[in-house]
mmCIF file of C-alpha atoms in Angstrom:
data_model
loop_
_atom_site.group_PDB
_atom_site.id
_atom_site.type_symbol
_atom_site.label_atom_id
_atom_site.label_comp_id
_atom_site.label_asym_id
_atom_site.label_seq_id
_atom_site.Cartn_x
_atom_site.Cartn_y
_atom_site.Cartn_z
ATOM 1 C CA MET A 499 0.112 -0.110 -0.280
ATOM 2 C CA ASN A 500 1.400 3.240 -0.879
ATOM 3 C CA SER A 501 2.223 6.032 1.829
ATOM 4 C CA SER A 502 -0.535 8.216 0.877
ATOM 5 C CA LEU A 503 -3.040 5.620 1.060
ATOM 6 C CA MET A 504 -2.041 4.571 4.435
ATOM 7 C CA LEU A 505 -1.784 8.467 5.813
ATOM 8 C CA ARG A 506 -5.397 8.838 4.125
ATOM 9 C CA ARG A 507 -6.749 5.520 6.335
ATOM 10 C CA CYS A 508 -5.076 6.096 8.987
ATOM 11 C CA PHE A 509 -6.441 9.991 9.171
ATOM 12 C CA CYS A 510 -9.789 8.671 8.861
ATOM 13 C CA PHE A 511 -9.222 6.246 11.837
ATOM 14 C CA GLN A 512 -7.617 8.498 13.861
ATOM 15 C CA SER A 513 -10.559 11.602 12.849
ATOM 16 C CA SER A 514 -12.795 8.951 13.978
ATOM 17 C CA THR A 515 -11.845 8.423 17.425
ATOM 18 C CA SER A 516 -12.219 12.125 18.409
ATOM 19 C CA SER A 517 -15.753 12.816 17.191
ATOM 20 C CA SER A 518 -18.797 10.877 16.922
ATOM 21 C CA SER A 519 -19.799 12.956 13.719
ATOM 22 C CA SER A 520 -16.606 11.663 12.421
ATOM 23 C CA LEU A 521 -17.295 8.264 12.952
ATOM 24 C CA SER A 522 -20.441 8.266 11.146
ATOM 25 C CA PHE A 523 -18.840 9.872 8.151
ATOM 26 C CA CYS A 524 -15.763 7.797 8.067
ATOM 27 C CA SER A 525 -17.967 4.357 8.572
ATOM 28 C CA LYS A 526 -20.952 5.178 6.254
ATOM 29 C CA LYS A 527 -18.296 5.790 3.178
ATOM 30 C CA LYS A 528 -17.964 2.756 1.062
ATOM 31 C CA PRO A 529 -14.857 2.825 -1.050
ATOM 32 C CA LEU A 530 -15.207 2.876 -4.956
ATOM 33 C CA VAL A 531 -13.225 2.100 -7.639
ATOM 34 C CA PHE A 532 -13.452 4.316 -10.954
ATOM 35 C CA LEU A 533 -12.473 2.810 -14.388
ATOM 36 C CA GLY A 534 -12.076 4.905 -17.953
ATOM 37 C CA SER A 535 -9.858 6.581 -20.296
ATOM 38 C CA PRO A 536 -11.226 9.064 -22.568
ATOM 39 C CA GLN A 537 -12.847 12.136 -21.994
ATOM 40 C CA VAL A 538 -16.540 11.138 -21.987
ATOM 41 C CA SER A 539 -15.488 9.227 -18.845
ATOM 42 C CA ALA A 540 -14.842 12.120 -17.428
ATOM 43 C CA THR A 541 -18.205 13.044 -16.988
ATOM 44 C CA VAL A 542 -19.290 9.927 -15.176
ATOM 45 C CA LEU A 543 -16.317 10.856 -12.571
ATOM 46 C CA ASP A 544 -17.633 14.230 -12.123
ATOM 47 C CA ALA A 545 -21.006 13.075 -11.412
ATOM 48 C CA LEU A 546 -19.534 10.495 -9.423
ATOM 49 C CA LEU A 547 -17.130 12.990 -7.271
ATOM 50 C CA CYS A 548 -20.198 15.037 -6.974
ATOM 51 C CA ALA A 549 -22.569 13.135 -5.444
ATOM 52 C CA SER A 550 -19.937 11.076 -3.269
ATOM 53 C CA THR A 551 -19.838 14.970 -1.573
ATOM 54 C CA ALA A 552 -23.869 14.912 -0.959
ATOM 55 C CA PRO A 553 -24.242 14.595 2.666
ATOM 56 C CA ASP A 554 -26.087 11.513 2.733
ATOM 57 C CA SER A 555 -23.802 9.927 -0.019
ATOM 58 C CA LEU A 556 -23.079 6.162 0.460
ATOM 59 C CA PHE A 557 -19.475 6.052 -1.267
ATOM 60 C CA GLU A 558 -16.303 7.689 -2.003
ATOM 61 C CA VAL A 559 -14.214 7.368 -4.840
ATOM 62 C CA ALA A 560 -11.019 5.797 -3.464
ATOM 63 C CA ALA A 561 -8.841 5.583 -6.374
ATOM 64 C CA ILE A 562 -9.100 5.588 -10.071
ATOM 65 C CA VAL A 563 -7.821 3.801 -12.936
ATOM 66 C CA THR A 564 -6.943 4.556 -16.539
ATOM 67 C CA GLN A 565 -4.813 4.085 -19.144
ATOM 68 C CA PRO A 566 -1.001 4.464 -18.956
ATOM 69 C CA PRO A 567 0.170 8.410 -20.503
ATOM 70 C CA SER A 568 0.581 8.270 -24.025
ATOM 71 C CA ARG A 569 2.032 10.541 -27.217
ATOM 72 C CA ARG A 570 -1.358 12.128 -28.142
ATOM 73 C CA ASN A 571 -0.003 15.286 -29.618
ATOM 74 C CA ARG A 572 1.934 16.415 -33.111
ATOM 75 C CA GLY A 573 4.599 17.410 -30.845
ATOM 76 C CA GLY A 574 5.091 13.981 -29.129
ATOM 77 C CA LYS A 575 4.363 15.114 -25.430
ATOM 78 C CA VAL A 576 3.908 12.255 -23.262
ATOM 79 C CA MET A 577 0.288 13.390 -21.487
ATOM 80 C CA PRO A 578 -2.086 11.576 -19.355
ATOM 81 C CA SER A 579 -5.416 9.908 -20.364
ATOM 82 C CA PRO A 580 -7.455 12.727 -20.452
ATOM 83 C CA LEU A 581 -9.789 11.096 -17.247
ATOM 84 C CA ALA A 582 -6.551 11.200 -15.417
ATOM 85 C CA GLN A 583 -6.009 14.553 -16.281
ATOM 86 C CA TYR A 584 -9.675 15.684 -15.500
ATOM 87 C CA ALA A 585 -9.022 14.127 -12.244
ATOM 88 C CA LEU A 586 -6.256 16.038 -11.677
ATOM 89 C CA ASP A 587 -7.534 19.351 -12.450
ATOM 90 C CA ARG A 588 -10.143 18.296 -9.516
ATOM 91 C CA GLY A 589 -7.144 17.972 -7.048
ATOM 92 C CA PHE A 590 -7.587 14.170 -7.148
ATOM 93 C CA SER A 591 -4.116 12.588 -5.359
ATOM 94 C CA SER A 592 -2.242 11.379 -8.155
ATOM 95 C CA ASP A 593 -1.004 8.650 -5.719
ATOM 96 C CA LEU A 594 -4.616 6.967 -6.095
ATOM 97 C CA ILE A 595 -4.434 7.109 -10.055
ATOM 98 C CA PHE A 596 -3.501 3.924 -10.958
ATOM 99 C CA THR A 597 -2.167 3.327 -14.569
ATOM 100 C CA PRO A 598 -1.532 -0.377 -15.392
ATOM 101 C CA GLU A 599 -0.397 -1.366 -19.087
ATOM 102 C CA LYS A 600 -2.785 -4.016 -17.912
ATOM 103 C CA ALA A 601 -5.578 -4.902 -15.103
ATOM 104 C CA GLY A 602 -4.027 -7.984 -14.616
ATOM 105 C CA GLU A 603 -0.480 -6.974 -13.103
ATOM 106 C CA ASP A 604 0.565 -8.347 -9.827
ATOM 107 C CA MET A 605 1.381 -4.778 -8.345
ATOM 108 C CA PHE A 606 -2.072 -3.325 -9.706
ATOM 109 C CA LEU A 607 -3.878 -6.016 -8.284
ATOM 110 C CA SER A 608 -2.034 -5.715 -4.697
ATOM 111 C CA ASN A 609 -3.042 -1.943 -4.265
ATOM 112 C CA LEU A 610 -6.371 -2.621 -5.553
ATOM 113 C CA LYS A 611 -6.723 -5.440 -2.815
ATOM 114 C CA ALA A 612 -5.450 -2.735 -0.411
ATOM 115 C CA LEU A 613 -8.057 -0.314 -1.086
ATOM 116 C CA ASP A 614 -10.882 -2.931 -0.292
ATOM 117 C CA PRO A 615 -13.249 -1.616 -2.441
ATOM 118 C CA GLU A 616 -17.170 -2.466 -2.174
ATOM 119 C CA LEU A 617 -17.382 -1.595 -6.110
ATOM 120 C CA CYS A 618 -15.494 -0.886 -9.291
ATOM 121 C CA ILE A 619 -17.268 1.118 -11.915
ATOM 122 C CA THR A 620 -16.128 1.233 -15.512
ATOM 123 C CA ALA A 621 -16.955 3.655 -18.390
ATOM 124 C CA ALA A 622 -14.574 3.425 -21.577
ATOM 125 C CA TYR A 623 -11.884 2.058 -19.872
ATOM 126 C CA GLY A 624 -10.435 0.316 -22.678
ATOM 127 C CA ASN A 625 -8.446 -2.710 -21.099
ATOM 128 C CA ILE A 626 -9.856 -6.294 -20.527
ATOM 129 C CA LEU A 627 -10.471 -7.079 -16.636
ATOM 130 C CA PRO A 628 -9.485 -10.580 -15.580
ATOM 131 C CA SER A 629 -11.043 -12.986 -13.436
ATOM 132 C CA LYS A 630 -8.228 -12.006 -10.563
ATOM 133 C CA PHE A 631 -9.555 -7.938 -10.968
ATOM 134 C CA LEU A 632 -13.075 -8.871 -11.022
ATOM 135 C CA ASN A 633 -13.065 -10.886 -7.808
ATOM 136 C CA ILE A 634 -11.933 -8.165 -5.671
ATOM 137 C CA PRO A 635 -14.484 -5.956 -5.400
ATOM 138 C CA LEU A 636 -17.675 -7.302 -2.501
ATOM 139 C CA LEU A 637 -20.171 -6.027 -4.975
ATOM 140 C CA GLY A 638 -18.452 -6.413 -8.148
ATOM 141 C CA THR A 639 -18.267 -4.365 -11.224
ATOM 142 C CA VAL A 640 -20.485 -2.517 -13.061
ATOM 143 C CA ASN A 641 -20.087 -0.994 -16.657
ATOM 144 C CA ILE A 642 -21.663 1.642 -18.701
ATOM 145 C CA HIS A 643 -22.207 0.586 -22.327
ATOM 146 C CA PRO A 644 -23.503 2.983 -24.517
ATOM 147 C CA SER A 645 -25.760 0.540 -26.339
ATOM 148 C CA LEU A 646 -28.964 -1.526 -25.613
ATOM 149 C CA LEU A 647 -27.381 -4.535 -24.380
ATOM 150 C CA PRO A 648 -26.923 -7.195 -25.757
ATOM 151 C CA LEU A 649 -26.875 -5.251 -29.261
ATOM 152 C CA TYR A 650 -23.281 -3.795 -30.002
ATOM 153 C CA ARG A 651 -21.111 -5.578 -27.865
ATOM 154 C CA GLY A 652 -17.414 -4.341 -28.578
ATOM 155 C CA ALA A 653 -15.081 -1.848 -28.580
ATOM 156 C CA ALA A 654 -17.213 0.506 -30.690
ATOM 157 C CA PRO A 655 -20.838 0.480 -30.434
ATOM 158 C CA VAL A 656 -21.768 3.878 -31.017
ATOM 159 C CA GLN A 657 -20.069 3.804 -34.467
ATOM 160 C CA ARG A 658 -21.169 0.463 -35.565
ATOM 161 C CA ALA A 659 -24.913 1.169 -34.674
ATOM 162 C CA LEU A 660 -24.409 4.754 -36.707
ATOM 163 C CA GLN A 661 -22.719 2.846 -39.440
ATOM 164 C CA ASP A 662 -25.939 0.778 -39.566
ATOM 165 C CA GLY A 663 -28.254 3.771 -39.593
ATOM 166 C CA VAL A 664 -30.182 2.911 -36.568
ATOM 167 C CA LYS A 665 -32.996 5.160 -35.555
ATOM 168 C CA GLU A 666 -32.828 4.208 -31.969
ATOM 169 C CA THR A 667 -30.292 3.395 -29.481
ATOM 170 C CA GLY A 668 -29.109 3.891 -25.952
ATOM 171 C CA VAL A 669 -27.160 2.890 -22.737
ATOM 172 C CA SER A 670 -27.150 0.204 -20.427
ATOM 173 C CA LEU A 671 -25.852 -0.565 -16.786
ATOM 174 C CA ALA A 672 -24.285 -4.138 -16.365
ATOM 175 C CA PHE A 673 -22.261 -6.464 -14.454
ATOM 176 C CA THR A 674 -19.257 -7.006 -15.793
ATOM 177 C CA VAL A 675 -18.355 -10.784 -16.597
ATOM 178 C CA ARG A 676 -15.278 -12.169 -18.392
ATOM 179 C CA ALA A 677 -17.334 -12.583 -21.571
ATOM 180 C CA LEU A 678 -17.290 -9.304 -23.458
ATOM 181 C CA ASP A 679 -20.380 -7.337 -22.398
ATOM 182 C CA ALA A 680 -22.433 -10.262 -21.579
ATOM 183 C CA GLY A 681 -23.274 -9.533 -18.087
ATOM 184 C CA PRO A 682 -26.392 -8.963 -16.400
ATOM 185 C CA VAL A 683 -28.388 -5.940 -17.496
ATOM 186 C CA ILE A 684 -29.776 -3.871 -14.373
ATOM 187 C CA THR A 685 -31.123 -0.894 -16.367
ATOM 188 C CA CYS A 686 -31.131 1.134 -19.327
ATOM 189 C CA GLU A 687 -32.137 3.972 -20.755
ATOM 190 C CA ARG A 688 -33.607 4.471 -24.838
ATOM 191 C CA LEU A 689 -32.655 7.083 -27.285
ATOM 192 C CA GLU A 690 -33.788 8.519 -30.592
ATOM 193 C CA VAL A 691 -30.993 9.060 -33.053
ATOM 194 C CA ASP A 692 -31.109 12.029 -34.491
ATOM 195 C CA GLU A 693 -30.399 11.690 -38.635
ATOM 196 C CA GLN A 694 -27.461 13.960 -38.681
ATOM 197 C CA ILE A 695 -25.907 13.515 -35.103
ATOM 198 C CA LYS A 696 -21.822 12.544 -35.187
ATOM 199 C CA ALA A 697 -20.382 9.434 -33.395
ATOM 200 C CA PRO A 698 -18.393 11.946 -30.745
ATOM 201 C CA ASP A 699 -21.808 13.966 -30.004
ATOM 202 C CA LEU A 700 -23.970 10.827 -29.489
ATOM 203 C CA LEU A 701 -20.907 9.385 -27.260
ATOM 204 C CA GLU A 702 -20.806 12.353 -25.321
ATOM 205 C CA LEU A 703 -24.723 12.282 -24.863
ATOM 206 C CA LEU A 704 -25.055 8.669 -23.593
ATOM 207 C CA PHE A 705 -22.275 8.959 -21.565
ATOM 208 C CA SER A 706 -23.988 11.927 -20.019
ATOM 209 C CA GLU A 707 -27.266 9.675 -19.859
ATOM 210 C CA GLY A 708 -25.330 6.813 -18.086
ATOM 211 C CA SER A 709 -23.863 8.760 -15.641
ATOM 212 C CA LYS A 710 -27.137 9.881 -14.542
ATOM 213 C CA LEU A 711 -28.469 6.137 -14.880
ATOM 214 C CA LEU A 712 -25.970 5.197 -12.648
ATOM 215 C CA ILE A 713 -26.152 7.970 -9.941
ATOM 216 C CA ARG A 714 -29.770 6.650 -9.669
ATOM 217 C CA GLU A 715 -29.032 3.491 -9.600
ATOM 218 C CA LEU A 716 -26.071 3.105 -6.918
ATOM 219 C CA PRO A 717 -28.198 2.855 -3.762
ATOM 220 C CA SER A 718 -29.670 -0.358 -5.379
ATOM 221 C CA ILE A 719 -25.939 -1.756 -6.140
ATOM 222 C CA PHE A 720 -24.978 -0.791 -2.673
ATOM 223 C CA ASP A 721 -27.688 -2.857 -1.117
ATOM 224 C CA GLY A 722 -27.583 -5.390 -3.338
ATOM 225 C CA SER A 723 -31.318 -5.206 -4.730
ATOM 226 C CA ALA A 724 -29.663 -4.531 -8.656
ATOM 227 C CA ARG A 725 -27.830 -7.743 -8.364
ATOM 228 C CA VAL A 726 -31.295 -9.658 -7.694
ATOM 229 C CA LYS A 727 -33.456 -7.533 -10.482
ATOM 230 C CA ALA A 728 -30.463 -7.647 -13.106
ATOM 231 C CA GLN A 729 -31.691 -9.555 -16.372
ATOM 232 C CA PRO A 730 -29.726 -11.929 -18.314
ATOM 233 C CA GLN A 731 -28.884 -10.972 -21.258
ATOM 234 C CA ASP A 732 -30.524 -13.006 -24.507
ATOM 235 C CA ASP A 733 -27.068 -14.047 -26.390
ATOM 236 C CA SER A 734 -28.955 -15.130 -29.383
ATOM 237 C CA LYS A 735 -29.759 -11.553 -29.735
ATOM 238 C CA ALA A 736 -26.433 -10.250 -29.569
ATOM 239 C CA THR A 737 -24.697 -8.055 -31.896
ATOM 240 C CA LEU A 738 -20.881 -7.130 -32.418
ATOM 241 C CA ALA A 739 -19.248 -3.967 -32.853
ATOM 242 C CA PRO A 740 -15.711 -4.787 -33.422
ATOM 243 C CA LYS A 741 -12.921 -2.067 -33.433
ATOM 244 C CA ILE A 742 -12.645 0.022 -36.526
ATOM 245 C CA CYS A 743 -9.730 -0.098 -38.178
ATOM 246 C CA PRO A 744 -8.066 2.919 -40.206
ATOM 247 C CA GLU A 745 -8.370 0.897 -43.666
ATOM 248 C CA GLU A 746 -12.111 1.067 -43.369
ATOM 249 C CA SER A 747 -11.986 4.828 -43.693
ATOM 250 C CA TRP A 748 -12.298 5.259 -47.334
ATOM 251 C CA LEU A 749 -15.305 5.912 -48.987
ATOM 252 C CA SER A 750 -16.655 4.216 -52.300
ATOM 253 C CA PHE A 751 -18.851 6.300 -54.261
ATOM 254 C CA ASP A 752 -20.494 3.198 -55.768
ATOM 255 C CA GLU A 753 -22.657 2.952 -52.581
ATOM 256 C CA GLU A 754 -25.806 4.696 -52.101
ATOM 257 C CA ALA A 755 -25.822 8.088 -50.120
ATOM 258 C CA LEU A 756 -27.314 7.003 -47.299
ATOM 259 C CA VAL A 757 -24.638 4.180 -46.139
ATOM 260 C CA LEU A 758 -21.849 6.991 -46.647
ATOM 261 C CA HIS A 759 -23.467 9.527 -45.176
ATOM 262 C CA ASN A 760 -24.218 6.826 -42.108
ATOM 263 C CA LYS A 761 -20.299 5.942 -42.410
ATOM 264 C CA VAL A 762 -19.547 9.728 -42.480
ATOM 265 C CA ARG A 763 -20.897 10.064 -39.087
ATOM 266 C CA ALA A 764 -20.099 7.150 -37.405
ATOM 267 C CA PHE A 765 -16.274 7.370 -38.572
ATOM 268 C CA ALA A 766 -16.597 11.258 -37.542
ATOM 269 C CA GLY A 767 -13.671 11.966 -35.061
ATOM 270 C CA TRP A 768 -11.567 9.003 -35.823
ATOM 271 C CA PRO A 769 -10.588 7.545 -38.515
ATOM 272 C CA GLY A 770 -12.464 10.049 -40.034
ATOM 273 C CA THR A 771 -13.560 9.373 -43.678
ATOM 274 C CA ARG A 772 -11.660 9.716 -46.742
ATOM 275 C CA ALA A 773 -12.312 9.878 -50.781
ATOM 276 C CA LYS A 774 -9.966 10.417 -53.913
ATOM 277 C CA ILE A 775 -11.200 12.537 -56.560
ATOM 278 C CA VAL A 776 -10.031 14.191 -59.852
ATOM 279 C CA VAL A 777 -9.820 17.591 -60.115
ATOM 280 C CA ILE A 778 -9.478 18.588 -64.097
ATOM 281 C CA ASP A 779 -8.564 21.904 -65.458
ATOM 282 C CA GLU A 780 -10.105 22.519 -68.665
ATOM 283 C CA LYS A 781 -7.917 24.642 -70.377
ATOM 284 C CA ASN A 782 -4.774 22.602 -70.830
ATOM 285 C CA GLY A 783 -6.501 19.070 -70.188
ATOM 286 C CA HIS A 784 -4.361 18.601 -67.028
ATOM 287 C CA GLN A 785 -5.725 16.444 -64.334
ATOM 288 C CA ASN A 786 -4.680 16.003 -60.678
ATOM 289 C CA ILE A 787 -6.188 13.333 -58.264
ATOM 290 C CA VAL A 788 -7.064 14.891 -54.791
ATOM 291 C CA GLU A 789 -7.263 13.145 -51.343
ATOM 292 C CA LEU A 790 -10.317 14.875 -49.470
ATOM 293 C CA LYS A 791 -11.459 14.050 -45.833
ATOM 294 C CA ILE A 792 -15.215 14.218 -45.912
ATOM 295 C CA ILE A 793 -16.316 16.042 -42.696
ATOM 296 C CA THR A 794 -20.419 16.643 -42.955
ATOM 297 C CA THR A 795 -22.578 15.450 -45.450
ATOM 298 C CA ARG A 796 -26.620 14.894 -46.106
ATOM 299 C CA VAL A 797 -28.358 12.674 -48.012
ATOM 300 C CA CYS A 798 -29.629 14.730 -50.960
ATOM 301 C CA GLY A 799 -33.571 15.335 -50.960
ATOM 302 C CA HIS A 800 -34.139 14.708 -54.635
ATOM 303 C CA ARG A 801 -33.140 12.165 -56.982
ATOM 304 C CA ASN A 802 -31.378 11.971 -60.901
ATOM 305 C CA ILE A 803 -29.270 15.067 -59.798
ATOM 306 C CA GLN A 804 -27.021 15.048 -63.380
ATOM 307 C CA GLY A 805 -23.784 16.552 -64.707
ATOM 308 C CA ASN A 806 -22.491 16.775 -67.764
ATOM 309 C CA GLU A 807 -21.383 13.614 -67.501
ATOM 310 C CA VAL A 808 -22.411 10.326 -64.617
ATOM 311 C CA ASP A 809 -18.987 10.948 -62.828
ATOM 312 C CA ASP A 810 -19.717 14.736 -62.697
ATOM 313 C CA ILE A 811 -19.529 16.283 -58.856
ATOM 314 C CA THR A 812 -21.613 19.544 -59.026
ATOM 315 C CA PHE A 813 -21.919 22.597 -56.858
ATOM 316 C CA VAL A 814 -25.626 23.319 -56.368
ATOM 317 C CA LYS A 815 -26.867 25.388 -53.753
ATOM 318 C CA GLY A 816 -23.706 25.531 -51.670
ATOM 319 C CA VAL A 817 -23.119 22.214 -51.734
ATOM 320 C CA LEU A 818 -21.058 19.848 -53.329
ATOM 321 C CA VAL A 819 -23.215 17.177 -54.754
ATOM 322 C CA PHE A 820 -21.819 13.295 -55.651
ATOM 323 C CA PRO A 821 -23.585 10.706 -57.623
ATOM 324 C CA CYS A 822 -23.526 7.670 -56.089
ATOM 325 C CA GLY A 823 -25.001 4.188 -56.373
ATOM 326 C CA GLY A 824 -28.499 3.641 -56.776
ATOM 327 C CA ASN A 825 -29.288 6.475 -58.432
ATOM 328 C CA THR A 826 -28.996 8.484 -55.152
ATOM 329 C CA ALA A 827 -26.767 11.735 -54.257
ATOM 330 C CA LEU A 828 -24.597 12.575 -51.489
ATOM 331 C CA GLU A 829 -24.360 16.441 -50.189
ATOM 332 C CA VAL A 830 -21.071 17.419 -49.000
ATOM 333 C CA LEU A 831 -21.091 20.439 -46.515
ATOM 334 C CA GLU A 832 -17.875 20.355 -44.934
ATOM 335 C CA LEU A 833 -14.518 19.068 -46.114
ATOM 336 C CA GLN A 834 -10.961 18.932 -45.590
ATOM 337 C CA LEU A 835 -7.315 18.705 -47.764
ATOM 338 C CA PRO A 836 -4.613 16.811 -46.080
ATOM 339 C CA GLY A 837 -2.680 19.258 -43.579
ATOM 340 C CA LYS A 838 -5.327 22.154 -44.521
ATOM 341 C CA LYS A 839 -8.249 23.494 -42.114
ATOM 342 C CA VAL A 840 -11.452 22.160 -42.683
ATOM 343 C CA TYR A 841 -13.307 24.218 -45.323
ATOM 344 C CA SER A 842 -17.086 24.739 -46.703
ATOM 345 C CA ALA A 843 -18.205 23.508 -49.875
ATOM 346 C CA ALA A 844 -18.691 26.691 -51.031
ATOM 347 C CA ALA A 845 -14.549 27.431 -50.116
ATOM 348 C CA PHE A 846 -13.587 24.835 -51.760
ATOM 349 C CA TRP A 847 -15.571 25.371 -54.822
ATOM 350 C CA ASN A 848 -14.259 29.275 -55.109
ATOM 351 C CA GLY A 849 -10.905 28.015 -54.669
ATOM 352 C CA LEU A 850 -10.655 25.658 -57.611
ATOM 353 C CA ARG A 851 -11.265 28.534 -59.783
ATOM 354 C CA GLY A 852 -13.272 26.817 -62.304
ATOM 355 C CA GLN A 853 -11.774 23.510 -62.524
ATOM 356 C CA LYS A 854 -14.141 20.655 -63.114
ATOM 357 C CA LEU A 855 -14.466 17.633 -60.432
ATOM 358 C CA LYS A 856 -15.066 14.111 -60.927
ATOM 359 C CA LYS A 857 -15.623 11.239 -58.689
ATOM 360 C CA LEU A 858 -12.484 8.539 -59.032
#
């Protein structure tokens, strides 16, 4: 056990001997360990820290577990995970922020056991939790998962749901078991999906709702009734949401516009979506292949969009119109050239100075 933790526990014990109010405060607080890594995890941590300070709170956040520091900026500077940085900014002790490479490391598990946590909460932690970990918290581990389980189990539930064009999604609270996202579900919250929303915004919304769901359910988790009411998942209805690979980011305009629009929304943030087009200078016949990052799109509301030729990319009412499969068309509102800022379609078109565009 590290020295700061010993001091913290000794202080709690000593102060409890000095006054009955301190005794009551310390004895009622159940240690909870929170695991997360990206910025959306900070939403949940914030809710937990705020709830833990309430006069009638049952718990305290005893420690935080997150991914190790990594190089995230172009400058190559090693930085803590977004969750760790948020915790530090909130004044959380750095000695109580654990960053194991893997959640099965002996030293880490030893530190976790020393905390004697009643409960662990995970929200986009990003590491597999082995049985040796899951056996430590008395009440188990509860995960906030941004899908309506058993749908979209896996690493990219929000992205894959948007890619599939779902009209409804949600967030689930479920006990963690060794099988991937397969534990009993305590409760869930359903949300309608706006047809223009992108993955980062939907992810933030779902974890915001998930944090409210968690705070509401914590009393039942602590008194054990959540374990009783939790419903086993129907594995026959399970769908998978595998990790996204950068190679998936390319768009093929042979596909229908709705398929491409959903992919742009799903892959927004990372890895993004890319396409190659041909820029033609009609004065000298020179052709140049240009790679674009497609940022914001919508499905064209009317059909039979035509240029002079079937592969022409046209500019209509402030947007670029790409002909797609099935006699559909995709409107591109924002795009980006390599190493450049994001342009509106109008700014990009004006920069062409009369050159013609074709899809590749």
